[in-house]
PDB file of C-alpha atoms in Angstrom:
ATOM      1  CA  MET A 598       6.276   8.844   3.697  1.00 85.00           C
ATOM      2  CA  ARG A 599       4.195  12.233   3.757  1.00 90.00           C
ATOM      3  CA  TYR A 600       0.683  11.005   3.301  1.00 93.00           C
ATOM      4  CA  LEU A 601       0.520   7.275   3.643  1.00 93.00           C
ATOM      5  CA  ASP A 602       0.571   5.850   7.065  1.00 89.00           C
ATOM      6  CA  PHE A 603       0.316   2.117   7.097  1.00 92.00           C
ATOM      7  CA  GLU A 604      -1.267  -0.016   9.490  1.00 93.00           C
ATOM      8  CA  LEU A 605      -0.651  -3.757   9.997  1.00 93.00           C
ATOM      9  CA  SER A 606      -2.618  -6.568  10.674  1.00 94.00           C
ATOM     10  CA  GLU A 607      -1.954 -10.381  10.801  1.00 91.00           C
ATOM     11  CA  GLY A 608      -4.452 -12.750   9.731  1.00 85.00           C
ATOM     12  CA  ASP A 609      -4.770 -16.283  11.378  1.00 82.00           C
ATOM     13  CA  ASP A 610      -3.744 -17.611   7.766  1.00 83.00           C
ATOM     14  CA  GLY A 611      -0.392 -16.311   7.689  1.00 79.00           C
ATOM     15  CA  ILE A 612      -1.412 -13.305   5.449  1.00 90.00           C
ATOM     16  CA  THR A 613      -0.472  -9.856   6.488  1.00 94.00           C
ATOM     17  CA  THR A 614      -2.295  -6.858   5.373  1.00 96.00           C
ATOM     18  CA  LEU A 615      -0.821  -3.309   5.412  1.00 96.00           C
ATOM     19  CA  ASP A 616      -3.807  -0.533   4.998  1.00 96.00           C
ATOM     20  CA  ALA A 617      -3.063   3.008   4.210  1.00 96.00           C
ATOM     21  CA  MET A 618      -5.579   5.929   3.734  1.00 95.00           C
ATOM     22  CA  ALA A 619      -4.789   9.848   2.779  1.00 95.00           C
ATOM     23  CA  SER A 620      -7.843  12.391   2.526  1.00 95.00           C
ATOM     24  CA  THR A 621      -6.587  15.637   1.002  1.00 95.00           C
ATOM     25  CA  PRO A 622      -7.807  18.642  -0.731  1.00 95.00           C
ATOM     26  CA  ALA A 623      -7.700  18.504  -4.232  1.00 93.00           C
ATOM     27  CA  ALA A 624      -4.431  20.494  -4.321  1.00 94.00           C
ATOM     28  CA  ARG A 625      -2.515  17.653  -2.695  1.00 95.00           C
ATOM     29  CA  HIS A 626      -4.201  14.718  -4.663  1.00 95.00           C
ATOM     30  CA  ALA A 627      -1.668  14.384  -7.206  1.00 96.00           C
ATOM     31  CA  ASP A 628       0.823  14.152  -4.511  1.00 97.00           C
ATOM     32  CA  VAL A 629      -0.769  11.413  -2.815  1.00 97.00           C
ATOM     33  CA  LEU A 630      -1.026   9.453  -6.029  1.00 97.00           C
ATOM     34  CA  ALA A 631       2.617   9.817  -6.596  1.00 97.00           C
ATOM     35  CA  GLU A 632       3.345   8.531  -3.182  1.00 96.00           C
ATOM     36  CA  ALA A 633       0.932   5.497  -4.002  1.00 97.00           C
ATOM     37  CA  ALA A 634       2.563   4.941  -7.425  1.00 97.00           C
ATOM     38  CA  ALA A 635       6.224   5.050  -5.612  1.00 97.00           C
ATOM     39  CA  VAL A 636       4.937   2.307  -3.017  1.00 97.00           C
ATOM     40  CA  LEU A 637       3.755   0.201  -5.929  1.00 98.00           C
ATOM     41  CA  ALA A 638       6.696   0.579  -7.989  1.00 98.00           C
ATOM     42  CA  TRP A 639       8.854  -0.586  -5.266  1.00 98.00           C
ATOM     43  CA  CYS A 640       6.621  -3.660  -4.678  1.00 98.00           C
ATOM     44  CA  ARG A 641       6.869  -4.596  -8.622  1.00 98.00           C
ATOM     45  CA  ARG A 642      10.888  -3.862  -8.526  1.00 97.00           C
ATOM     46  CA  GLU A 643      11.487  -5.721  -5.568  1.00 97.00           C
ATOM     47  CA  PHE A 644       9.060  -8.547  -6.167  1.00 97.00           C
ATOM     48  CA  PRO A 645       8.558  -8.437 -10.020  1.00 95.00           C
ATOM     49  CA  HIS A 646       6.811 -11.763 -10.777  1.00 95.00           C
ATOM     50  CA  THR A 647       5.003 -12.429  -7.544  1.00 95.00           C
ATOM     51  CA  GLU A 648       2.181 -10.055  -7.702  1.00 96.00           C
ATOM     52  CA  GLY A 649      -1.173 -11.790  -7.246  1.00 96.00           C
ATOM     53  CA  PRO A 650      -3.342 -13.459  -4.803  1.00 95.00           C
ATOM     54  CA  VAL A 651      -1.283 -14.519  -1.422  1.00 95.00           C
ATOM     55  CA  GLU A 652      -3.455 -17.334  -0.760  1.00 92.00           C
ATOM     56  CA  GLU A 653      -2.612 -19.034  -4.034  1.00 94.00           C
ATOM     57  CA  GLY A 654       1.317 -18.799  -3.254  1.00 93.00           C
ATOM     58  CA  GLN A 655       1.986 -15.057  -4.760  1.00 96.00           C
ATOM     59  CA  ASP A 656       4.016 -12.660  -2.497  1.00 96.00           C
ATOM     60  CA  TRP A 657       1.866  -9.585  -2.628  1.00 97.00           C
ATOM     61  CA  ASP A 658      -1.373  -8.177  -3.973  1.00 98.00           C
ATOM     62  CA  HIS A 659      -2.860  -4.741  -3.761  1.00 98.00           C
ATOM     63  CA  GLU A 660      -6.006  -2.658  -4.060  1.00 98.00           C
ATOM     64  CA  LEU A 661      -5.879   1.182  -4.831  1.00 98.00           C
ATOM     65  CA  LEU A 662      -9.123   2.760  -4.400  1.00 97.00           C
ATOM     66  CA  VAL A 663      -9.524   6.796  -5.163  1.00 96.00           C
ATOM     67  CA  SER A 664     -12.662   8.423  -4.378  1.00 96.00           C
ATOM     68  CA  GLN A 665     -13.706  12.113  -4.301  1.00 95.00           C
ATOM     69  CA  GLU A 666     -15.651  13.476  -1.408  1.00 89.00           C
ATOM     70  CA  ASP A 667     -17.624  16.460  -0.721  1.00 85.00           C
ATOM     71  CA  GLY A 668     -16.046  19.969  -0.805  1.00 89.00           C
ATOM     72  CA  GLY A 669     -13.291  18.793  -3.066  1.00 90.00           C
ATOM     73  CA  TRP A 670     -11.500  16.314  -0.839  1.00 95.00           C
ATOM     74  CA  HIS A 671     -10.030  13.153  -2.391  1.00 96.00           C
ATOM     75  CA  THR A 672      -9.435  10.008  -0.531  1.00 96.00           C
ATOM     76  CA  VAL A 673      -7.088   7.393  -1.700  1.00 97.00           C
ATOM     77  CA  THR A 674      -6.819   4.025   0.049  1.00 97.00           C
ATOM     78  CA  LEU A 675      -3.887   1.482  -0.421  1.00 98.00           C
ATOM     79  CA  THR A 676      -4.299  -2.053   0.745  1.00 98.00           C
ATOM     80  CA  LEU A 677      -1.228  -4.495   0.320  1.00 98.00           C
ATOM     81  CA  THR A 678      -1.346  -8.018   1.530  1.00 97.00           C
ATOM     82  CA  GLY A 679       1.646 -10.081   1.584  1.00 96.00           C
ATOM     83  CA  SER A 680       3.900 -13.142   2.498  1.00 94.00           C
ATOM     84  CA  ALA A 681       6.054 -12.939   5.558  1.00 92.00           C
ATOM     85  CA  ARG A 682       9.202 -12.410   3.060  1.00 94.00           C
ATOM     86  CA  PHE A 683       7.272  -9.517   1.531  1.00 96.00           C
ATOM     87  CA  VAL A 684       6.229  -7.717   4.613  1.00 95.00           C
ATOM     88  CA  ASP A 685       9.807  -8.019   6.116  1.00 94.00           C
ATOM     89  CA  ALA A 686      11.241  -6.441   3.012  1.00 96.00           C
ATOM     90  CA  PHE A 687       8.387  -3.864   2.984  1.00 96.00           C
ATOM     91  CA  LEU A 688       9.044  -2.818   6.701  1.00 94.00           C
ATOM     92  CA  ALA A 689      12.802  -2.621   6.096  1.00 94.00           C
ATOM     93  CA  ALA A 690      12.236  -0.191   3.100  1.00 94.00           C
ATOM     94  CA  PHE A 691       9.332   1.784   4.740  1.00 91.00           C
ATOM     95  CA  GLY A 692       9.852   1.558   8.419  1.00 84.00           C
ATOM     96  CA  GLU A 693       7.445   0.174  10.881  1.00 74.00           C
ATOM     97  CA  PRO A 694       3.729   0.912  10.293  1.00 70.00           C
ATOM     98  CA  LEU A 695       1.175   1.797  12.921  1.00 56.00           C
ATOM     99  CA  GLY A 696      -0.741  -0.744  14.802  1.00 51.00           C
TER     100      GLY A 696
END
């Protein structure tokens, strides 16, 4: 990945969170959105019918936030929550995250 660096944190409830954020000038905003879309496409392809609240037994869920900052900068935040099997597959596909 070029823009999104994921950080991993594990909750006491067995749910793992992968957070990534990228802040770029407007000229790179589409690139970041494309990268986030590629990650979500992988999630949906590899775990096609298990998107939803992990605490309710699903394998993964996400939140994608996009904002525009002063000076024309754009911030994209992608948060994934996942079961152990989802996180293992994610790490195999995308490598070890920070943290």
